[in-house]
CSV table of C-alpha atoms and ligand atoms in Angstrom, one decimal:
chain,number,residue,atom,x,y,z
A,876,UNK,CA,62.7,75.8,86.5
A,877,UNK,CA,63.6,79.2,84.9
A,878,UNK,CA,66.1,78.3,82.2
A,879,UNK,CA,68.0,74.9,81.2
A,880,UNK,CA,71.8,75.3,80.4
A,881,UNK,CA,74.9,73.6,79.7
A,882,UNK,CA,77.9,74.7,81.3
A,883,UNK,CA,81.2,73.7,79.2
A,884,UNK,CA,84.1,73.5,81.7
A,885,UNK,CA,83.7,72.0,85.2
A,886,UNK,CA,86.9,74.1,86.6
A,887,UNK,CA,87.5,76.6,89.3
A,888,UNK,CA,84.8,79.3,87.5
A,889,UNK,CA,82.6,76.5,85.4
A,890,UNK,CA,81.5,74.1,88.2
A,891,UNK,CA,81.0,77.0,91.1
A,892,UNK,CA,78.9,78.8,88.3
A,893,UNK,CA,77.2,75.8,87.2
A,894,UNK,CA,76.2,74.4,91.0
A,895,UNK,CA,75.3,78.1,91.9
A,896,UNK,CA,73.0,78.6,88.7
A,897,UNK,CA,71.3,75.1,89.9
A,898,UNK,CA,70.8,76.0,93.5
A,899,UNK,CA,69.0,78.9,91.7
A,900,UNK,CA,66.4,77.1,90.1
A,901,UNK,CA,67.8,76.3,86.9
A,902,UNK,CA,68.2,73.0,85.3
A,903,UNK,CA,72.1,72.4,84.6
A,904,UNK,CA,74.0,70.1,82.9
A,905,UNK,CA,77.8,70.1,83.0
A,906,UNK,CA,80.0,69.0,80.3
A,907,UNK,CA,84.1,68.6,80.3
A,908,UNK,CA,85.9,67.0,77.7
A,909,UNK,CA,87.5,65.2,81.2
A,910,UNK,CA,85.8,62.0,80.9
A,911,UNK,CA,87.3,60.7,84.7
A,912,UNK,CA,86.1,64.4,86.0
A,913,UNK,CA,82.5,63.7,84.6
A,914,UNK,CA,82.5,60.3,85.5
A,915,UNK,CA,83.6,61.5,89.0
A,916,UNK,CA,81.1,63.7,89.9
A,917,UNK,CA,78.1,61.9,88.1
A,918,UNK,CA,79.7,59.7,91.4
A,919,UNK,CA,79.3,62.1,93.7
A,920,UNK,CA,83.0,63.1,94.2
A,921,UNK,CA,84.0,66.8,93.5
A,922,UNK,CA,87.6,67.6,91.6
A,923,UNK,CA,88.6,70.1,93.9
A,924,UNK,CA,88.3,72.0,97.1
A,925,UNK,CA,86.5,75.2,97.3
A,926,UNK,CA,84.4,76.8,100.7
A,927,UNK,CA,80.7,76.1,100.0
A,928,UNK,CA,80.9,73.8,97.0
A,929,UNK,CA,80.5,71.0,98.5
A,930,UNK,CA,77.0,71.6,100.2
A,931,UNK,CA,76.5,73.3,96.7
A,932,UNK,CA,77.0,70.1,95.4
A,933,UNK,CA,74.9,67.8,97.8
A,934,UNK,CA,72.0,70.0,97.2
A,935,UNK,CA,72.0,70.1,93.6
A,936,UNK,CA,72.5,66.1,93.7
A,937,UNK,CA,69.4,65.9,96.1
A,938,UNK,CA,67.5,67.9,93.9
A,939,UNK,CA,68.5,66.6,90.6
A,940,UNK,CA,69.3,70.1,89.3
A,941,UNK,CA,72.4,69.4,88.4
A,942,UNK,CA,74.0,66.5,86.0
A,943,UNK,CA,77.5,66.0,84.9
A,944,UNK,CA,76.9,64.7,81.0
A,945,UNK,CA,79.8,63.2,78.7
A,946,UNK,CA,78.2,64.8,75.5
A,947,UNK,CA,77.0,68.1,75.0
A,948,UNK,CA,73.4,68.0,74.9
A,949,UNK,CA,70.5,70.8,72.7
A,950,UNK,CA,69.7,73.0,75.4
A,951,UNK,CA,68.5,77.3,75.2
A,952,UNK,CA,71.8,78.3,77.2
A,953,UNK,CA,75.8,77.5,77.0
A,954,UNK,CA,77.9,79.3,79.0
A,955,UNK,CA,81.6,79.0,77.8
A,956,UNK,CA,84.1,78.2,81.0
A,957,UNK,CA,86.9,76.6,80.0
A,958,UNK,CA,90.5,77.8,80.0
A,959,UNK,CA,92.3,80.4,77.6
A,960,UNK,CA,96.1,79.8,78.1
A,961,UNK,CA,98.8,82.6,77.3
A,962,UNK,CA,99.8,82.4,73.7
A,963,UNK,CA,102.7,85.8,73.5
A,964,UNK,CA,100.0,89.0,73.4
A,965,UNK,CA,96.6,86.5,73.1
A,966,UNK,CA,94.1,84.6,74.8
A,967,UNK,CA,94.7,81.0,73.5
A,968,UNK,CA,91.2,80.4,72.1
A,969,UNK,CA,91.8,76.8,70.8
A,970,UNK,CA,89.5,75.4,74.2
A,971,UNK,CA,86.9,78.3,73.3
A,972,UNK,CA,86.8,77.7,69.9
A,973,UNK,CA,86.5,74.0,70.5
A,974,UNK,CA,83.4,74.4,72.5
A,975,UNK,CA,81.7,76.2,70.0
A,976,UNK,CA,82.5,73.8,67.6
A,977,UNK,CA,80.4,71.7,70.1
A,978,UNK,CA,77.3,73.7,70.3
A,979,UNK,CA,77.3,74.5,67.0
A,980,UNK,CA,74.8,71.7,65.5
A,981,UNK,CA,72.3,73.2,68.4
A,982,UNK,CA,72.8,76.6,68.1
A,983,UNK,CA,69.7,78.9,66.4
A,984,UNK,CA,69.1,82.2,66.3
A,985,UNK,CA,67.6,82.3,69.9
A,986,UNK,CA,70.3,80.4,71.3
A,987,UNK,CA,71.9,82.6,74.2
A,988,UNK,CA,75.7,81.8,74.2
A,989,UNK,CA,77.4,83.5,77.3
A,990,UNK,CA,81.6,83.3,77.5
A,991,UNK,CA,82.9,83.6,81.1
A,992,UNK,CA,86.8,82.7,80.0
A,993,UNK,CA,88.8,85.3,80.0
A,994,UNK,CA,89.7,86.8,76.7
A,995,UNK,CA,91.4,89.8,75.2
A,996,UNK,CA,89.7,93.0,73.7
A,997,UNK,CA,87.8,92.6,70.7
A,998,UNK,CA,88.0,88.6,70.6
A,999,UNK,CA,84.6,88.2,71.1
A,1000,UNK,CA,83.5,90.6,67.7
A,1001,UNK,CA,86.7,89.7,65.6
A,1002,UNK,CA,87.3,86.1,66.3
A,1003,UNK,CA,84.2,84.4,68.2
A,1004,UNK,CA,81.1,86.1,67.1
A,1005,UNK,CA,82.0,85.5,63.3
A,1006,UNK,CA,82.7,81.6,63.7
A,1007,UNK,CA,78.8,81.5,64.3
A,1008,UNK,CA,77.8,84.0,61.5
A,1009,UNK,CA,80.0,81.6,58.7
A,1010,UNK,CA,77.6,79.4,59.5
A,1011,UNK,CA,74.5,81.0,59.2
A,1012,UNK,CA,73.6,81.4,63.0
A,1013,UNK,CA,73.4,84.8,64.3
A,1014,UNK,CA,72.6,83.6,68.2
A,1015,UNK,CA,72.4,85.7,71.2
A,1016,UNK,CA,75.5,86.3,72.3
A,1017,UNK,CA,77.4,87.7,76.3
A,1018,UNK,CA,80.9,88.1,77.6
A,1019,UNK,CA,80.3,88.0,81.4
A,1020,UNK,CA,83.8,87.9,83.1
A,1021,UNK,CA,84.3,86.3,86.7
A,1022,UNK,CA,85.4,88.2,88.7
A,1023,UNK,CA,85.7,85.8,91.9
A,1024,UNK,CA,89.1,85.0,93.9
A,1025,UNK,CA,90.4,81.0,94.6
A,1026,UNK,CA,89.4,80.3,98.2
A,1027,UNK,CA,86.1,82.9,98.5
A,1028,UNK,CA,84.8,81.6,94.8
A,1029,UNK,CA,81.4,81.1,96.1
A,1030,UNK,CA,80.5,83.8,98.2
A,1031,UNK,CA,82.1,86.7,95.9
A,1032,UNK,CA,80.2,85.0,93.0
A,1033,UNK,CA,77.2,85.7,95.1
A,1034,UNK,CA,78.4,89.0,96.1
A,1035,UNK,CA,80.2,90.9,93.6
A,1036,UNK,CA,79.4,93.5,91.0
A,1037,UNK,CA,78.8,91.6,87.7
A,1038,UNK,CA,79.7,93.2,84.3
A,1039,UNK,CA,78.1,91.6,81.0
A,1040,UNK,CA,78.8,92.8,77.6
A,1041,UNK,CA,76.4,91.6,75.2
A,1042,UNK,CA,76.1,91.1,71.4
A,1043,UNK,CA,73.4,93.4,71.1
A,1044,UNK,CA,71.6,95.0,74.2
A,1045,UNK,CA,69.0,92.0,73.8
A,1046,UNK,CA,71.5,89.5,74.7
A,1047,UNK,CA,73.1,91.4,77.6
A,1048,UNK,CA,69.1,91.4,79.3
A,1049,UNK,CA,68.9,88.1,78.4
A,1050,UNK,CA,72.0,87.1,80.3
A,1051,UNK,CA,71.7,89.5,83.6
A,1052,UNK,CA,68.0,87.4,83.9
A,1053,UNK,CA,70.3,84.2,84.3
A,1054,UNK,CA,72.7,85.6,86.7
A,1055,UNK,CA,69.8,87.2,88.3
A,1056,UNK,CA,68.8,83.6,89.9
A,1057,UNK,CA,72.5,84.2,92.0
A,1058,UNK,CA,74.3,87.3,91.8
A,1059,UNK,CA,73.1,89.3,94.8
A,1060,UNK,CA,74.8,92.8,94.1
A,1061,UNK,CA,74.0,94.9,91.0
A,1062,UNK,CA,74.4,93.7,87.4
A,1063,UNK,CA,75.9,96.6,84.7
A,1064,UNK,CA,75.1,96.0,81.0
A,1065,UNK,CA,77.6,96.9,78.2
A,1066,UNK,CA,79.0,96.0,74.7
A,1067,UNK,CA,80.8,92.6,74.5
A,1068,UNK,CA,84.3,94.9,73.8
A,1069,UNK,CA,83.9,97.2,76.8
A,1070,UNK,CA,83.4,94.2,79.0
A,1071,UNK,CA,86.8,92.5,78.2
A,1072,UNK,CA,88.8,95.2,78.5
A,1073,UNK,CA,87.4,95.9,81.8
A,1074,UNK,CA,88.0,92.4,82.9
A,1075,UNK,CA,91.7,93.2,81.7
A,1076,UNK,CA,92.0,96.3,82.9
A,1077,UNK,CA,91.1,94.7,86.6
A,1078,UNK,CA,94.1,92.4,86.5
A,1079,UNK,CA,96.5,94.8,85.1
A,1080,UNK,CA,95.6,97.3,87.4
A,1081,UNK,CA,96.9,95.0,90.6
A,1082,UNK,CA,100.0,93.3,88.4
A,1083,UNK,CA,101.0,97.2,87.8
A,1084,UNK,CA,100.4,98.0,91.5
A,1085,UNK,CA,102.6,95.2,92.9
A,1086,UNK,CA,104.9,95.9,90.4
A,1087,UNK,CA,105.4,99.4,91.9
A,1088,UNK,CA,105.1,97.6,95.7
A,1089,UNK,CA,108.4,95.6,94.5
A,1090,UNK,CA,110.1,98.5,92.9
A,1091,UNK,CA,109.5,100.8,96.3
A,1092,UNK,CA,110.4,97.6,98.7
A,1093,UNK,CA,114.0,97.5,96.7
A,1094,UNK,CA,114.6,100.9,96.7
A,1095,UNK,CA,113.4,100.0,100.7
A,1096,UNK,CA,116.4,97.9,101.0
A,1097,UNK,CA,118.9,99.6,99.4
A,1098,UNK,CA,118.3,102.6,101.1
A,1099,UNK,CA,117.3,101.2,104.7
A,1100,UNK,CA,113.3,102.0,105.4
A,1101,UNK,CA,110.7,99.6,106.2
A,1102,UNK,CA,109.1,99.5,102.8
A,1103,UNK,CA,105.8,98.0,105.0
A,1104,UNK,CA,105.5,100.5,107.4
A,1105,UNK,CA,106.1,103.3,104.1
A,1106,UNK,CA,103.3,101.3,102.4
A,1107,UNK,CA,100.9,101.5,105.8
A,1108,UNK,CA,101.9,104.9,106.2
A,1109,UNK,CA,100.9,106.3,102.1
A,1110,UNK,CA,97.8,104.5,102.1
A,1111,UNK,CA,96.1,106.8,105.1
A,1112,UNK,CA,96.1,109.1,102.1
A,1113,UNK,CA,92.5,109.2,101.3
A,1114,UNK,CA,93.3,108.3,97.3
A,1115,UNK,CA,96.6,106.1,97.8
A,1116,UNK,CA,96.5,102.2,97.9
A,1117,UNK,CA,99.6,100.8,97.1
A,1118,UNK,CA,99.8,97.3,96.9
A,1119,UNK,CA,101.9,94.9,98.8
A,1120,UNK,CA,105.9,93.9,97.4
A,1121,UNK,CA,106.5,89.9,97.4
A,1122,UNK,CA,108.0,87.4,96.1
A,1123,UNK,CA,106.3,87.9,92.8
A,1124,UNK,CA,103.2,87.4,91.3
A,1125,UNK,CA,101.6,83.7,90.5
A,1126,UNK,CA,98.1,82.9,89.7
A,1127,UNK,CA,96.2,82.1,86.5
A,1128,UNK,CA,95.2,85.6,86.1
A,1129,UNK,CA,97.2,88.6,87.3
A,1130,UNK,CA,100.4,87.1,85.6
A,1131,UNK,CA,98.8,86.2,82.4
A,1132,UNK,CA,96.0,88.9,81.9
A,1133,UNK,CA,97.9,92.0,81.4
A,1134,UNK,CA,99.8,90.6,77.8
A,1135,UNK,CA,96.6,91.0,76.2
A,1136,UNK,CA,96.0,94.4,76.9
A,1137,UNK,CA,100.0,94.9,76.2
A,1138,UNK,CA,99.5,93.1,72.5
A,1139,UNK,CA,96.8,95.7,71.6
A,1140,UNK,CA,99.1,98.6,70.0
A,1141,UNK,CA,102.9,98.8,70.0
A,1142,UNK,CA,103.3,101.8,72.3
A,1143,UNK,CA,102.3,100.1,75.5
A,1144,UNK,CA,106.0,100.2,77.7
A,1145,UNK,CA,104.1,100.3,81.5
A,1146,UNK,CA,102.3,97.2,81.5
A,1147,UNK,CA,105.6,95.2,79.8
A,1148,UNK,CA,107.6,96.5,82.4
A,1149,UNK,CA,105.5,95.9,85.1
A,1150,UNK,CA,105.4,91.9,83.9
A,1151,UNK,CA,109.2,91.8,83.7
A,1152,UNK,CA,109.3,93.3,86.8
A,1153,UNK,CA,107.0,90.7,88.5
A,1154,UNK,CA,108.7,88.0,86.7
A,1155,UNK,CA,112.2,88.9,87.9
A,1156,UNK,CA,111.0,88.9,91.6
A,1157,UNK,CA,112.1,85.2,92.2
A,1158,UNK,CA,115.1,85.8,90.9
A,1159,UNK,CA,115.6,89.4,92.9
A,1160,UNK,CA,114.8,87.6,96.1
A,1161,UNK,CA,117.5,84.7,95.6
A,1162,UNK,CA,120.0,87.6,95.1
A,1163,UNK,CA,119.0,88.8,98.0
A,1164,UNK,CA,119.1,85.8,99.7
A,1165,UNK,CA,122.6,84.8,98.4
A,1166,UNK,CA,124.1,87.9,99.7
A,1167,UNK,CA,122.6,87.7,103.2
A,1168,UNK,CA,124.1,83.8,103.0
A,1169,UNK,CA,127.7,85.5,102.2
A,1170,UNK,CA,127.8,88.2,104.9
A,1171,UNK,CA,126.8,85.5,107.3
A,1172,UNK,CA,129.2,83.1,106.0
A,1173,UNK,CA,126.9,80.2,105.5
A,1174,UNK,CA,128.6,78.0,103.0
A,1175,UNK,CA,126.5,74.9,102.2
A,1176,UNK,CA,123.0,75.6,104.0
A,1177,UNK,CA,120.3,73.3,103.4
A,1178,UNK,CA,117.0,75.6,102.8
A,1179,UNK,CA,114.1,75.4,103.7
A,1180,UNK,CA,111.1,76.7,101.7
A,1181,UNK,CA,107.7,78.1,103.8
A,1182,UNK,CA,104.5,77.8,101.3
A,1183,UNK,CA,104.4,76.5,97.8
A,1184,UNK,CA,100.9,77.8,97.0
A,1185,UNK,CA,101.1,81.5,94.5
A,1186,UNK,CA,98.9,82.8,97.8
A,1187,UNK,CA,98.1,82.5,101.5
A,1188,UNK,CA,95.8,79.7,102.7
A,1189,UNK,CA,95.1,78.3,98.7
A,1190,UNK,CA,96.1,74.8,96.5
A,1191,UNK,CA,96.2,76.5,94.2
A,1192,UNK,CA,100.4,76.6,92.3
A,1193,UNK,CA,99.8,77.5,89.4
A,1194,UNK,CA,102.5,80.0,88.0
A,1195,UNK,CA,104.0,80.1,91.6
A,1196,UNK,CA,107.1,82.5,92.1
A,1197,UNK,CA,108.3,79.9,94.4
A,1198,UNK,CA,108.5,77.3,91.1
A,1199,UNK,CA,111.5,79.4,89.6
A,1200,UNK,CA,113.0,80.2,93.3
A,1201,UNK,CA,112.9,76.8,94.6
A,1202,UNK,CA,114.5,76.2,90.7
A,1203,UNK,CA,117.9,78.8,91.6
A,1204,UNK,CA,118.4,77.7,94.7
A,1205,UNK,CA,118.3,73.7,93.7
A,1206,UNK,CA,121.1,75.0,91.2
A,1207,UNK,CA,123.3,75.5,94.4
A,1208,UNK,CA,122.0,73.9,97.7
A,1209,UNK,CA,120.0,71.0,99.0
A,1210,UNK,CA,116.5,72.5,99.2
A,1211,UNK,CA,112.8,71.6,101.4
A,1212,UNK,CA,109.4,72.4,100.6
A,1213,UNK,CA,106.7,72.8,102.9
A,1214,UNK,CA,103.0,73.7,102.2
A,1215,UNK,CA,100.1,72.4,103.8
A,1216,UNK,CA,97.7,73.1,101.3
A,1217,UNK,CA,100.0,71.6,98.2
A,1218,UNK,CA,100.0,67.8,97.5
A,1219,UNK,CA,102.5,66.9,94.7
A,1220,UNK,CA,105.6,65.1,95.8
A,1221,UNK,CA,108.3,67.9,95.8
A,1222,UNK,CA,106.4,69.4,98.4
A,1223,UNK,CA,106.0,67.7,102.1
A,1224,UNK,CA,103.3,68.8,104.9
A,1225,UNK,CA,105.3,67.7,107.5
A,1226,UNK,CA,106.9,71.4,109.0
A,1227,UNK,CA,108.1,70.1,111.9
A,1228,UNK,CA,110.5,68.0,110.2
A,1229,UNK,CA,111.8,70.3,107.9
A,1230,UNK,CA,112.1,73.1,110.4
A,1231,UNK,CA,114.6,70.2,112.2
A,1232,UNK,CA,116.3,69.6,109.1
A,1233,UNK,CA,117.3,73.4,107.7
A,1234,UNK,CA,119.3,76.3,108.9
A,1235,UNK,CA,118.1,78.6,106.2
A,1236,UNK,CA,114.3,79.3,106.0
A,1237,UNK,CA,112.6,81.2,103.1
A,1238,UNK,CA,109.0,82.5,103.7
A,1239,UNK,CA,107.5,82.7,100.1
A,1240,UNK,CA,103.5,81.9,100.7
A,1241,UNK,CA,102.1,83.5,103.9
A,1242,UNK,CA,99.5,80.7,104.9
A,1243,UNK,CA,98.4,81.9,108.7
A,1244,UNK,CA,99.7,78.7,109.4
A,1245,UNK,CA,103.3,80.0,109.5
A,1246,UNK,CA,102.1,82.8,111.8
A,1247,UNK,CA,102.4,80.6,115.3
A,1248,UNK,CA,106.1,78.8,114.2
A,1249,UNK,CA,107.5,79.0,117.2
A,1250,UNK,CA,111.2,79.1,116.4
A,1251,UNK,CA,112.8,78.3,119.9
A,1252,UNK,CA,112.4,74.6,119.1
A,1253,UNK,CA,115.2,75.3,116.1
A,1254,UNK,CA,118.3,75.6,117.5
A,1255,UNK,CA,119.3,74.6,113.9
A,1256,UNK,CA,118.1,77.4,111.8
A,1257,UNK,CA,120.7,80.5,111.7
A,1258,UNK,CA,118.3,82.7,109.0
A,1259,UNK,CA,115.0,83.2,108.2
A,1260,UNK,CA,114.1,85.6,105.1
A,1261,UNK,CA,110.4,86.2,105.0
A,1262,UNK,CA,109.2,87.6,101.6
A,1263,UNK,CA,106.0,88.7,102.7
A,1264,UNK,CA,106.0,90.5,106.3
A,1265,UNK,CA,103.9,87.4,107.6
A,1266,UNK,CA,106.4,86.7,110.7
A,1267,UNK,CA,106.4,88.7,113.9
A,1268,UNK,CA,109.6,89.3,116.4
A,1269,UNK,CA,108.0,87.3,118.8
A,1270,UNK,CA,108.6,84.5,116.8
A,1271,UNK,CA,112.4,85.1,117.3
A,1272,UNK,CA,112.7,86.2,120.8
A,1273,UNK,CA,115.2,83.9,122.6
A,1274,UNK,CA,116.5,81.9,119.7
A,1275,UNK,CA,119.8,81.9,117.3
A,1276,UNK,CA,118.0,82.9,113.8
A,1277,UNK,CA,118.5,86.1,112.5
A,1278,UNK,CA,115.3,87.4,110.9
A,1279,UNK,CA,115.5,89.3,107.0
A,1280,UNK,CA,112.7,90.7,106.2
A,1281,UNK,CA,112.1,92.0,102.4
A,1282,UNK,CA,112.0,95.8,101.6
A,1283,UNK,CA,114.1,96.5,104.5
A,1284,UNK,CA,117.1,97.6,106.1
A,1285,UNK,CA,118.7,94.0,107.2
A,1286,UNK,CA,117.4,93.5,110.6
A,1287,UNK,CA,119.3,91.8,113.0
A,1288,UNK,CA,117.1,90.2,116.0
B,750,SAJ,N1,100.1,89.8,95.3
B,750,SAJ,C1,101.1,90.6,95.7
B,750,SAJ,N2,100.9,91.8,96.3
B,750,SAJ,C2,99.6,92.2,96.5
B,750,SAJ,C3,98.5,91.4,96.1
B,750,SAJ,C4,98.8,90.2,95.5
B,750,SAJ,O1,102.3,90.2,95.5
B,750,SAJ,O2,99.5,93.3,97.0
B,750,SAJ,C5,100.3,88.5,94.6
B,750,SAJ,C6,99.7,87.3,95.3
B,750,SAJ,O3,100.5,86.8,96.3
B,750,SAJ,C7,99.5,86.3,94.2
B,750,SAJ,C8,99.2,87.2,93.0
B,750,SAJ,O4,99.7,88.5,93.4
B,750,SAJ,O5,100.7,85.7,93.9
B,750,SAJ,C9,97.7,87.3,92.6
B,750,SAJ,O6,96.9,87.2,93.7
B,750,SAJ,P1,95.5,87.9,93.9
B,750,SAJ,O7,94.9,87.4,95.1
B,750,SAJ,O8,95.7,89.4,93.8
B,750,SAJ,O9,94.7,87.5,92.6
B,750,SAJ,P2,94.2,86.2,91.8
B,750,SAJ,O10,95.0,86.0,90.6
B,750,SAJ,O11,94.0,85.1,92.8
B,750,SAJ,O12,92.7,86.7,91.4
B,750,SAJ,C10,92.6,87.8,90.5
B,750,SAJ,C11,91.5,88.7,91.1
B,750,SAJ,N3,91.5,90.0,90.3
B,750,SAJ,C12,91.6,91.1,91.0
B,750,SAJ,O13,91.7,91.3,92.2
B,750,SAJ,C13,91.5,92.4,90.1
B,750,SAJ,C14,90.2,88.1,90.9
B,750,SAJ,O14,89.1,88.9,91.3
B,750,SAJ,C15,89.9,87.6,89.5
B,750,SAJ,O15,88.7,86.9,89.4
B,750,SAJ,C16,91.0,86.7,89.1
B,750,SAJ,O16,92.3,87.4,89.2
B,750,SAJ,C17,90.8,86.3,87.6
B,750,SAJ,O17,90.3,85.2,87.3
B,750,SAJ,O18,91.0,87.1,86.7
């Protein structure tokens, strides 16, 4: 065994990184404050779905590398996993504060303490670091940021660039050792400070981005160009890569992120307006969604919703554009979801049926899934809006539907 640690947090980052750090030789023990989630997997069953964990998971059973624990236990290592929510320009650090509450009576001076959540600039020197030093420990200390996306968790843990910020340059070593056992592509050491703003920085990057995608796809519509094709066109340029326009941005990350780097002086106007810009997508799209309804004369549809989930081929909902969308068009019309992925009761996995059922379809998520919808067998459905250029013409060849696509003149089929 190399090292022993406790992972706080058995969520989408904490569990992957605790199984992974186990199948590298470690000895782990994972602790939640979700007793049913410990009790669960000390049973064998995993909270959620992600490629690879489960043989992750097996492995580390057979092996006895892993063990979900229901109190925190003295061990050399803690890494930090658990969620910071959005509170206005912070990081919420009430969960991360309450896990070092929890390591506290075992934390010495050699203690390495490594935070993966994400946090904003500075939170690390100003508001974690000092909780410790109040009480006379001055342990090694890390901000390693994940960096891996829902769906490919495991393999671009494996095989992404890691950046880890330490305390002192001490700590940083210290921590690149552990994620040595894993991480198969290089490992850069910084300060603790440089590290979160890089994390932040990442996000806001691709929120700005697609905030610019939506701006060009509804300059796209109102002036009648193919914002897709522009988009394919501008990125042969060998330093252009726009991102792609939608629906709007969901996630627990890209929508969330950028506010902390927006809090950190008063003169920061690009990244705000790149939020509200995301934001108001939802509400943009049922605009344009009502006015295709009015030119068409469609009075009362019943609408039916394509994909649930904030991306293709993911569970994962959380901060959804198609939450506030589905919300407008409720307002006004009898409304169907379908996702395949999604399992909470507003949201069926039965297409079929709802294709039968609608004569207005809205493409939000583009799950591949959607990609071989054969509309012929619809006689019912009069328009299809697709917010993300995931259907093809083929698809409509032969039937009644007249296909809208987003960031584009209004194409008639
Ligand atoms: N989206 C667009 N247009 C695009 C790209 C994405 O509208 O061109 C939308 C997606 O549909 C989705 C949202 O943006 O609703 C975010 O999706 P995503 O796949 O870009 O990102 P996340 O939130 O799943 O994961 C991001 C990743 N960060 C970056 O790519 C810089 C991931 O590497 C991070 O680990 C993660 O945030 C995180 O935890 O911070």
């Amino acid at each position: 065994m190399r090292h022993t640690i406790t992972v706080l947090g058995l969520g989408y980052i904490g569990l992957p990184t605790a199984l992974l750090l186990a199948a590298g030789g470690n000895r782990v023990y994972g602790y939640d404050i979700n007793t049913s989630r410990v009790k669960n997997l000390q049973d064998g069953t995993l909270p959620f779905e992600e490629h690879g964990l489960k043989e992750l998971f097996s492995g580390a059973r057979r092996k006895k590398t892993f063990t979900a624990v229901n109190r925190v236990l003295s061990t050399p290592v803690y890494i930090i996993a658990v969620p910071t929510p959005h509170k206005g320009y912070h990081a919420d650090l009430q969960f991360v504060r309450a896990a070092c509450k929890q390591i506290l009576p075992f934390v010495t001076d050699k203690t390495l303490i490594i935070v993966e959540s994400t946090i904003g600039p500075t939170d690390s020197v100003k508001k974690l670091y000092p909780y410790f030093t109040k009480h006379g420990r001055h342990p090694l200390f890390a901000y390693c940021p994940e960096r891996a996306i829902p769906g490919k968790t495991i393999h671009e843990m494996r095989h992404n660039v890691r950046v880890i910020g330490g305390y002192t340059p001490q700590a940083a070593k210290m921590a690149q050792s552990l994620y040595r056992s894993f991480v198969k592509n290089d490992i850069q050491l910084t300060d603790v400070t440089t590290a979160e703003a890089c994390k932040v920085m990442e996000n806001t990057y691709r929120d700005v981005n697609i905030a610019l995608a939506n701006e060009f796809g509804k300059a796209a519509a109102a002036a009648g160009f193919n914002v897709w094709k522009a988009i394919q066109l501008a990125n042969l340029h060998p330093r252009v890569h726009i991102h792609q326009p939608g629906p709007g941005v969901g996630g627990h990350c890209i929508a969330i992120d950028p506010w902390y780097m927006a809090g950190l002086t008063r003169d920061m106007r690009m990244i705000k307006t790149a939020r509200k810009i995301n934001d108001g997508m939802p509400a943009y799209v049922y605009k344009e969604l009502d006015h295709i309804l009015k030119v068409k004369k469609i009075s009362a549809p019943r609408i039916g919703i394509l994909g649930y989930a904030y991306k293709k081929n993911v569970s994962d909902w959380r901060e959804t554009p198609a939450g506030p969308l589905s919300n407008y068009l409720k307002k006004r019309f009898s409304v169907m979801i379908h996702d395949p992925y999604v399992r909470i009761p507003a949201v069926s996995s039965n297409l079929d049926e709802i294709l039968g059922k609608v004569s207005v379809v809205i493409l939000v998520t583009d799950h591949d899934i959607y990609k071989t919808i054969d509309f012929r067998r619809y006689k019912n459905i009069r328009v299809v809006y697709d917010t993300r250029n995931c259907l093809t013409k083929d698809q409509f060849a032969g039937t009644n539907a007249q296909y809208h696509l987003l960031g584009s003149p209004y194409t008639i089929v």
